[in-house]
CSV table of C-alpha atoms in Angstrom, one decimal:
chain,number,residue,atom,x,y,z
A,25,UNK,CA,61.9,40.9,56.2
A,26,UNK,CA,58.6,40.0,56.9
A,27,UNK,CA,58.0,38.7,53.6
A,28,UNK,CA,60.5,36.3,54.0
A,29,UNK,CA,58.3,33.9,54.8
A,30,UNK,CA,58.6,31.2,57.9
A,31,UNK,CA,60.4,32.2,61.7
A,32,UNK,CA,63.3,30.5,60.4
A,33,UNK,CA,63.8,31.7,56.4
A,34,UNK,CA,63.2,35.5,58.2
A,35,UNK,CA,65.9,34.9,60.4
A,36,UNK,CA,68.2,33.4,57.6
A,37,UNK,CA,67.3,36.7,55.7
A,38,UNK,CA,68.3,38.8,59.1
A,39,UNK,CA,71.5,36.9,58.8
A,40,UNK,CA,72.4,37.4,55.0
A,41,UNK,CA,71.5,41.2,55.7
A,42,UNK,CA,73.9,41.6,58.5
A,43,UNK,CA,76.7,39.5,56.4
A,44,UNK,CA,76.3,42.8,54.1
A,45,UNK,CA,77.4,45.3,56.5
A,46,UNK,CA,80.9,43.2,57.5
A,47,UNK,CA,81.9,40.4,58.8
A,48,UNK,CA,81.6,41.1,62.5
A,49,UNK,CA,78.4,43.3,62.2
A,50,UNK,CA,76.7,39.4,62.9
A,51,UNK,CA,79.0,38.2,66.2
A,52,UNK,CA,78.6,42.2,67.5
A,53,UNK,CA,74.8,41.8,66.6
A,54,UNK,CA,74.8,38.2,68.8
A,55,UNK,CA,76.2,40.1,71.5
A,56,UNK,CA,74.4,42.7,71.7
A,57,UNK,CA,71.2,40.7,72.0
A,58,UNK,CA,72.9,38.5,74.8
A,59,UNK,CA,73.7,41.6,76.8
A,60,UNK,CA,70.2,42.8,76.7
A,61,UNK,CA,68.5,39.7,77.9
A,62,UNK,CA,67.6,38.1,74.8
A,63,UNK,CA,69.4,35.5,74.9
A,64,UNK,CA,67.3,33.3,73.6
A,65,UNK,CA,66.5,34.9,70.4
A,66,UNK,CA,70.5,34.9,69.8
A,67,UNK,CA,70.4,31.4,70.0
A,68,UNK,CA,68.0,31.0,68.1
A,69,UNK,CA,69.8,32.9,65.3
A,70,UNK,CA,72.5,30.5,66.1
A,71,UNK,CA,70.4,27.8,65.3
A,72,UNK,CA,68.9,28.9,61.8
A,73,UNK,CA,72.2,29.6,61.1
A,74,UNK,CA,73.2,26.3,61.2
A,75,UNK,CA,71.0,25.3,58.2
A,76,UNK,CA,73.0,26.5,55.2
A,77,UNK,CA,70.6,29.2,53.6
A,78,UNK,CA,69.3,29.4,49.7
A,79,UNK,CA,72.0,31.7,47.7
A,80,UNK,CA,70.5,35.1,47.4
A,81,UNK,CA,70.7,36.7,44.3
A,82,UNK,CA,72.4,40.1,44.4
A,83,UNK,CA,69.5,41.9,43.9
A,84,UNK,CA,67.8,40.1,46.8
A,85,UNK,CA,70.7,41.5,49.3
A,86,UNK,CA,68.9,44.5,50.9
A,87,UNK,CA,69.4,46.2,54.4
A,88,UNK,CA,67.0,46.0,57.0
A,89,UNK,CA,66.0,47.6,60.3
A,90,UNK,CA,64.6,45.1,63.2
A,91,UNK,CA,63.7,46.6,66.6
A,92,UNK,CA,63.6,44.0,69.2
A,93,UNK,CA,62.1,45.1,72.6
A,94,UNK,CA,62.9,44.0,75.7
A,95,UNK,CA,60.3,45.3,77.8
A,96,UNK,CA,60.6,42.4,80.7
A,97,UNK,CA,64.2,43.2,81.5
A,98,UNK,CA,64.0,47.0,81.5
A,99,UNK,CA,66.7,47.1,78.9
A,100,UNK,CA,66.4,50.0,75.9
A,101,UNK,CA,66.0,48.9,72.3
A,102,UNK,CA,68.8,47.8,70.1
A,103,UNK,CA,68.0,48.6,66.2
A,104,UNK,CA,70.2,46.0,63.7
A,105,UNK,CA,71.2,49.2,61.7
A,106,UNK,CA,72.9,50.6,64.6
A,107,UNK,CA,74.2,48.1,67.0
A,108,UNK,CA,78.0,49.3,66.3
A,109,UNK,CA,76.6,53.4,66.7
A,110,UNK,CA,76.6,53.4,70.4
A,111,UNK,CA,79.5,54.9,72.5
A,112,UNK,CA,80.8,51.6,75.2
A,113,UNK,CA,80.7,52.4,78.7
A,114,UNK,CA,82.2,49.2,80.4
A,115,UNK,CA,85.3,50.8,83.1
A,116,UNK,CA,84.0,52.0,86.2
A,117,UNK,CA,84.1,54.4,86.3
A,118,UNK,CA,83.4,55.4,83.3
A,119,UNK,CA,85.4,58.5,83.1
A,120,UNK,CA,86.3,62.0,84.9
A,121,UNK,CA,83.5,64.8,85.5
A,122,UNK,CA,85.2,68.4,86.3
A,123,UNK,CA,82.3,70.7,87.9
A,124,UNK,CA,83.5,74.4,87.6
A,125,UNK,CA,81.2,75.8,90.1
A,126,UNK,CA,81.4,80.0,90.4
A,127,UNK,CA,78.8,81.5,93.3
A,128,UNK,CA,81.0,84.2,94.5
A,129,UNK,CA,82.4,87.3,92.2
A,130,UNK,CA,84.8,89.9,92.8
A,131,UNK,CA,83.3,93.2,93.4
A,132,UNK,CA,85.8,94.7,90.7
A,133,UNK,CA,84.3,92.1,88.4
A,134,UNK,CA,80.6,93.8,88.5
A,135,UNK,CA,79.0,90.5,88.1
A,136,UNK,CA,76.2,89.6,90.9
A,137,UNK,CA,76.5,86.4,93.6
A,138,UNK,CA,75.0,83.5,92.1
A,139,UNK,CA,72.5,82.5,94.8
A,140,UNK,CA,70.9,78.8,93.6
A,141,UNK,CA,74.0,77.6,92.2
A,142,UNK,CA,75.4,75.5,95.0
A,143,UNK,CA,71.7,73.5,94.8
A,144,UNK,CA,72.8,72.7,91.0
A,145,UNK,CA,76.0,71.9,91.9
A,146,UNK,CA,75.2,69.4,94.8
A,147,UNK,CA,72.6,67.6,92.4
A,148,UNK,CA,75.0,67.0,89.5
A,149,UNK,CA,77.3,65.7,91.6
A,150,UNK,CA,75.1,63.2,93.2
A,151,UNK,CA,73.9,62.3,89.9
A,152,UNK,CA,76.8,61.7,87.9
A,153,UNK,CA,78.4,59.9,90.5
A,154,UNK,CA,74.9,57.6,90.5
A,155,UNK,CA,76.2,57.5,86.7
A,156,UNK,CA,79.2,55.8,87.6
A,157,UNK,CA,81.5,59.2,87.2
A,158,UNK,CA,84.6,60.1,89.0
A,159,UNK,CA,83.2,63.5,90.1
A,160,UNK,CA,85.9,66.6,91.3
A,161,UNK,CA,84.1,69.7,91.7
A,162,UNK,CA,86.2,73.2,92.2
A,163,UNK,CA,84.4,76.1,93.7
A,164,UNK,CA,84.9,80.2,92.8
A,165,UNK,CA,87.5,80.1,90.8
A,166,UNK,CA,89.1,83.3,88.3
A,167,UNK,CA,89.7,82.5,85.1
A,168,UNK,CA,93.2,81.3,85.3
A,169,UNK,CA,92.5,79.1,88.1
A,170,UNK,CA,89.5,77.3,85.7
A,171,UNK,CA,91.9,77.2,82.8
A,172,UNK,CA,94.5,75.1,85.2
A,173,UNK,CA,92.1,72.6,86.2
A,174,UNK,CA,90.8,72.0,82.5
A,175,UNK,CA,94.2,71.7,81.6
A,176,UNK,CA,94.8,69.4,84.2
A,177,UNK,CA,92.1,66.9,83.4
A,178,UNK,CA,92.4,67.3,79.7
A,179,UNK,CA,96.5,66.1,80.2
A,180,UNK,CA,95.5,63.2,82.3
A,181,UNK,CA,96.3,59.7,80.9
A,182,UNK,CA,92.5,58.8,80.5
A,183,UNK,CA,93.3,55.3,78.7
A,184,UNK,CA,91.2,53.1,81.2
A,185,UNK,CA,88.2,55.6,80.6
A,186,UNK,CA,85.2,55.6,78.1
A,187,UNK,CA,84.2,59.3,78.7
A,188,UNK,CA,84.8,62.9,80.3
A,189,UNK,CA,82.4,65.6,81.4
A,190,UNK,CA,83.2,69.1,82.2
A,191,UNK,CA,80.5,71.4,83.8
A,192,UNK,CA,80.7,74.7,84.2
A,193,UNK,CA,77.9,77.0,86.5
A,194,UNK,CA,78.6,80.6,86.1
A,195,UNK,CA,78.0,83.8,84.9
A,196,UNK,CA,78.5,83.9,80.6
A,197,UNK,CA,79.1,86.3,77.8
A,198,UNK,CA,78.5,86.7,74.2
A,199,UNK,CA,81.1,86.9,72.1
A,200,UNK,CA,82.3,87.0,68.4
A,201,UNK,CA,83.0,83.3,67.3
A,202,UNK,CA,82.7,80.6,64.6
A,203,UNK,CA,81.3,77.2,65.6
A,204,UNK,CA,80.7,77.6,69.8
A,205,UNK,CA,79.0,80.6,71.1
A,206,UNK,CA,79.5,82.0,74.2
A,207,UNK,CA,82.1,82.5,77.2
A,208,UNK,CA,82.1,81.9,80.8
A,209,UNK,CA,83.5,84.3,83.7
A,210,UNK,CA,86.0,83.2,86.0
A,211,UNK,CA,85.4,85.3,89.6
A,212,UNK,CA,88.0,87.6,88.8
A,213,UNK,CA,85.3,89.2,85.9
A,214,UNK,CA,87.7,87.4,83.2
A,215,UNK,CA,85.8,85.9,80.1
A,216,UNK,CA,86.8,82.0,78.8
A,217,UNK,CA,85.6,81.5,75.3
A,218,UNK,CA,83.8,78.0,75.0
A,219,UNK,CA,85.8,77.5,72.2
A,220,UNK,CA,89.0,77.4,74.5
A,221,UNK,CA,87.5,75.1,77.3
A,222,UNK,CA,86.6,72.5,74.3
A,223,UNK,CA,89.9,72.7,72.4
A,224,UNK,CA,91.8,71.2,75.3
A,225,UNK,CA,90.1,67.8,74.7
A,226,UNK,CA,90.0,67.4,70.8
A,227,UNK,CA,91.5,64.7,69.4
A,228,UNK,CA,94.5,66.8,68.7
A,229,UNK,CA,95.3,68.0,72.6
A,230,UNK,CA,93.9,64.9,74.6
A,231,UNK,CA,94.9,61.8,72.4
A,232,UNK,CA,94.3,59.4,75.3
A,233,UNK,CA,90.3,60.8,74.4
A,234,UNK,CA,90.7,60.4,70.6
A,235,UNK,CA,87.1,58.3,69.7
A,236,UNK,CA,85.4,59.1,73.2
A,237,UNK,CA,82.5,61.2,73.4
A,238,UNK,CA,83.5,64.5,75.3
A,239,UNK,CA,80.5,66.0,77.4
A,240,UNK,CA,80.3,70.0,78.0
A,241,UNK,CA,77.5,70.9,80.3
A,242,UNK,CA,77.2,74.9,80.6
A,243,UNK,CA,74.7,77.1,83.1
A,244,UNK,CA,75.5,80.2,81.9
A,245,UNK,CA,73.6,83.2,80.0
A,246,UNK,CA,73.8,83.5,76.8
A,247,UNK,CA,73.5,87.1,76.8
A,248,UNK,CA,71.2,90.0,78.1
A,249,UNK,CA,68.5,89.6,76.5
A,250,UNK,CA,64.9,88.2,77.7
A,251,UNK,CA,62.7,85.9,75.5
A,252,UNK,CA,59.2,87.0,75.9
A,253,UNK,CA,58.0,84.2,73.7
A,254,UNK,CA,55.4,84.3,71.5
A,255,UNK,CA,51.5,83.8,71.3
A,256,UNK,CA,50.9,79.5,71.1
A,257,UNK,CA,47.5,77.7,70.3
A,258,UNK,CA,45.6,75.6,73.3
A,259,UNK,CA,47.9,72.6,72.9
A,260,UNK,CA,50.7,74.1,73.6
A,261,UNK,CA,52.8,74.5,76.6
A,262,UNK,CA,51.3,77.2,79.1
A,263,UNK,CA,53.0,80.1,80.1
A,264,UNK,CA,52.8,78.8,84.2
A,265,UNK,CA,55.7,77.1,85.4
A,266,UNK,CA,55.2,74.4,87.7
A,267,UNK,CA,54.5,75.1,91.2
A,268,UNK,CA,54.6,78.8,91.8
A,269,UNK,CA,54.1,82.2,90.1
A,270,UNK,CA,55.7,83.6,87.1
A,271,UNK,CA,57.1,86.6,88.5
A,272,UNK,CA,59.0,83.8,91.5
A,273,UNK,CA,59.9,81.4,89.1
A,274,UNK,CA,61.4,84.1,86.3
A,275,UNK,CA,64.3,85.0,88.8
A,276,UNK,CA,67.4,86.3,87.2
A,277,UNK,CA,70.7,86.9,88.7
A,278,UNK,CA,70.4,90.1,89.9
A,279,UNK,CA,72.2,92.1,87.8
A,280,UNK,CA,73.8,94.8,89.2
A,281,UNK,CA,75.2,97.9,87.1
A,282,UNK,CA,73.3,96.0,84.0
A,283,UNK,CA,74.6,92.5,84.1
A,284,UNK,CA,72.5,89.9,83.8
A,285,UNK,CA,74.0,86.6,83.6
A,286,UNK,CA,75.6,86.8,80.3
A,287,UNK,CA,76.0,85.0,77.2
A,288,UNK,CA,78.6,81.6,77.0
A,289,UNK,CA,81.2,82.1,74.3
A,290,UNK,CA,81.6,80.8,70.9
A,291,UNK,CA,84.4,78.7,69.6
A,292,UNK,CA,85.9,77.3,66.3
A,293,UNK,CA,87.1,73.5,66.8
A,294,UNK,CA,89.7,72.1,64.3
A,295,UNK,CA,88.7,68.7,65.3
A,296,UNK,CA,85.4,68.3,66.6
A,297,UNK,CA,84.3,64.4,66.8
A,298,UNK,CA,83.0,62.7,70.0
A,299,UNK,CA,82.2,66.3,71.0
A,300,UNK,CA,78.6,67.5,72.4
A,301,UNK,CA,78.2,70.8,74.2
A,302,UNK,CA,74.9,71.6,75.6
A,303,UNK,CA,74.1,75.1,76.4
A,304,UNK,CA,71.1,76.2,79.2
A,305,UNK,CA,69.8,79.1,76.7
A,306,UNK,CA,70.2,80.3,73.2
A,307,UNK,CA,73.4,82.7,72.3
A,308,UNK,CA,72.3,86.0,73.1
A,309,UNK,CA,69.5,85.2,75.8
A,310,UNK,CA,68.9,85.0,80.1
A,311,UNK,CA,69.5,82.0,81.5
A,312,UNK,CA,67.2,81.8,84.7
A,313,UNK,CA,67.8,80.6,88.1
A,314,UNK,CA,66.1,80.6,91.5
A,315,UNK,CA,68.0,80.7,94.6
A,316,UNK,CA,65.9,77.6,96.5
A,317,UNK,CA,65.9,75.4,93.4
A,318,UNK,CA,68.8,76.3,91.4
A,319,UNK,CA,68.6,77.0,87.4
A,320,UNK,CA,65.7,75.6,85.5
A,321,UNK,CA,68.3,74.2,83.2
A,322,UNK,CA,70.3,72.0,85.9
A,323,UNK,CA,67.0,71.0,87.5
A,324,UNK,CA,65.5,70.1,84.4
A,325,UNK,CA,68.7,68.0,83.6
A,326,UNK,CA,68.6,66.3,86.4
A,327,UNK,CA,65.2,65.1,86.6
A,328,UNK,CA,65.1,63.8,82.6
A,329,UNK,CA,68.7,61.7,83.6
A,330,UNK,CA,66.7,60.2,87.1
A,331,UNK,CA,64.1,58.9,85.1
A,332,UNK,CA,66.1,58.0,81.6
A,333,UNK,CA,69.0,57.4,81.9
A,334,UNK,CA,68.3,53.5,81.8
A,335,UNK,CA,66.7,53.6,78.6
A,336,UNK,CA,67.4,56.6,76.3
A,337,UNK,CA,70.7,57.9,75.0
A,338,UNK,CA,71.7,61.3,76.0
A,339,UNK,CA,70.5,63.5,72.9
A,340,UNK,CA,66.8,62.7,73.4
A,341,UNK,CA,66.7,63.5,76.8
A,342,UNK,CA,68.0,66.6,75.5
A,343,UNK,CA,65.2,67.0,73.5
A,344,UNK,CA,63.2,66.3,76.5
A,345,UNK,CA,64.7,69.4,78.5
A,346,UNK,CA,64.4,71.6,75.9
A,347,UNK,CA,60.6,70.7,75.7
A,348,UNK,CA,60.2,70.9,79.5
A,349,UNK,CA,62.5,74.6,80.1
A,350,UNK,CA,60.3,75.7,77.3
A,351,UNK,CA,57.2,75.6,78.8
A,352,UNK,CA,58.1,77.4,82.1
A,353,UNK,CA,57.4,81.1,83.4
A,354,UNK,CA,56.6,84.8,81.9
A,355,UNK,CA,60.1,84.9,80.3
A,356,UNK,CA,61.1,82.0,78.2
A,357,UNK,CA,64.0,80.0,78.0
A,358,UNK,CA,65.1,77.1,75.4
A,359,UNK,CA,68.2,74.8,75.6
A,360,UNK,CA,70.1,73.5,72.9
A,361,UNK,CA,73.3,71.5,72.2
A,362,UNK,CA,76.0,71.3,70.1
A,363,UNK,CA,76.4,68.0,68.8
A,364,UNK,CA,79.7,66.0,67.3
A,365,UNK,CA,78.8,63.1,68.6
A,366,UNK,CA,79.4,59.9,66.5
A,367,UNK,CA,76.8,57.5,67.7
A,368,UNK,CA,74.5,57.3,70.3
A,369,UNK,CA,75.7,58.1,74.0
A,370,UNK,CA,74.0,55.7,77.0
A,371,UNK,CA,74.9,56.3,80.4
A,372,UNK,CA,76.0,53.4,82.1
A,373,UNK,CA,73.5,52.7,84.9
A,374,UNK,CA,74.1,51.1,88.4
């Protein structure tokens, strides 16, 4: 583009390049600009516009990539290849968020009290409703009673709303499965695969959610085992969590009788788009939590959406809790999501 030559023949070349993507890939690319404060350079645009342009030959027509900052409003970068790959948020608010929250298990059940989980449960709430989210949240529940309420939100009319969220904090198991690993216990000791929980919001059981990006958020183990990690050079992450000792931030569930928090089920998905499920831990491996500051996963969530949700879209935030779980205590721990999405999912700030 640069080679273009003058302000104005570039921006009569940005123009001819968007013409070969559509005929509203130029108005959406307008907009776009307007609604991140750049305004003026939209009009500008406008203007150039206006001078009727030298016919390109065909073998001048070539697609280009333009990143225009907008540093002064606080806004996040729009890229001209991608201005129609990001998932709209404009209702408020935005959608539904279900919180699944299990502390308490039956004593039939085996599996231990999950001390730490209320503190992740009272910060997701908080911040999802700073995200503009219609937050219910349904405590120590057995597995029929979680299957209800996911049945219930995924048969809502959800017309008016650009998204859903379902989190689930609980005890998990590994299971046999074909796309999702992993399955989560109601109180009652009963396993729900992962594969079931997402099913009820394809595009082939929730049509009002057909196109909208569906987000699964689950703090459960993966399994029983625990990652010792492995030997890393000088620039890598150090084994010390932040703040305190290995042996006091490494704190399990508690397992009693040989349960440790256990794996999150896997699922097959007949019609996956708009679908992202982010795990706390790999299949097959402890998730860790400690009972003053909740799970390093839900902490770690929290924290990367406070400081970026204004300006980064959901998966490289991800990426950035991955990174930061990594790097903490004795025992090692690594997030990791599986993604369907579409395009690029922003969260609509306040």
């Amino acid at each position: 583009l640069q080679s273009a030559g003058s302000r104005g023949e570039q921006a009569r070349q940005l123009v001819i390049d968007l013409e070969t993507r559509g005929k509203q890939a130029f108005p959406v690319f307008l907009s776009i600009l307007r609604d991140t404060g750049q305004g003026d350079l939209a009009d500008m645009l406008m203007k150039e516009c206006e001078c009727p342009p030298v016919p390109p030959q065909l073998g001048d027509l070539r697609p280009v990539e333009l990143e225009f900052r907008a540093e002064k409003h606080n806004k996040r970068c729009v890229t001209a290849t991608c201005v129609w790959q990001v998932y709209e948020l404009k209702a408020d608010p935005c959608g539904h968020c279900l919180i699944l929250n299990n502390v308490n298990f039956s004593r039939r059940s085996d599996l231990s009290t999950r001390v730490g989980s209320d503190v992740d449960c009272e910060k997701l709430e908080k911040r999802f409703k700073a995200l503009r989210f219609n937050v219910l949240t349904r405590r120590n529940l057995e597995a029929k009673e979680m299957v209800l309420e996911l049945q219930n939100l995924a048969q809502q009319d959800h017309g008016t709303s650009d998204c859903c969220i379902v989190v689930i904090l609980s005890h998990g198991c590994q299971t046999s499965h074909i796309q999702f690993p992993g399955a989560v216990y109601g109180t009652d000791g009963k396993p729900i695969p992962i594969e079931k929980i997402v099913n009820y919001f394809n595009g082939s059981h929730c049509p009002s959610l057909r196109g909208k990006p569906k987000l699964f958020f689950i703090q459960a183990c993966g399994g029983e085992q625990r990652d010792r990690g492995f030997v890393v050079d000088c620039d890598s992450p150090g084994d010390e969590a932040p703040g305190g000792s290995l042996e006091s931030d490494a704190r399990p569930f508690q397992p009693s009788a040989g349960n440790a928090d256990e794996p999150d089920a896997v699922a097959s998905l007949p019609t996956p788009s708009d679908i992202l499920v982010s795990y706390s831990t790999f299949p097959g491996f402890v998730s860790w939590r400690e009972a003053s500051t909740g799970s390093w996963y839900v902490e770690t969530l929290d924290s990367m959406l406070e400081q970026y949700a204004h300006s980064e879209d959901l998966l490289s935030m991800l990426l950035r809790v991955a990174n930061a779980v990594s790097a903490k205590g004795k025992y090692k721990q690594i997030p990791g999501c599986f993604n369907f999405l579409r395009k690029k999912f922003f969260f609509a700030c306040k």
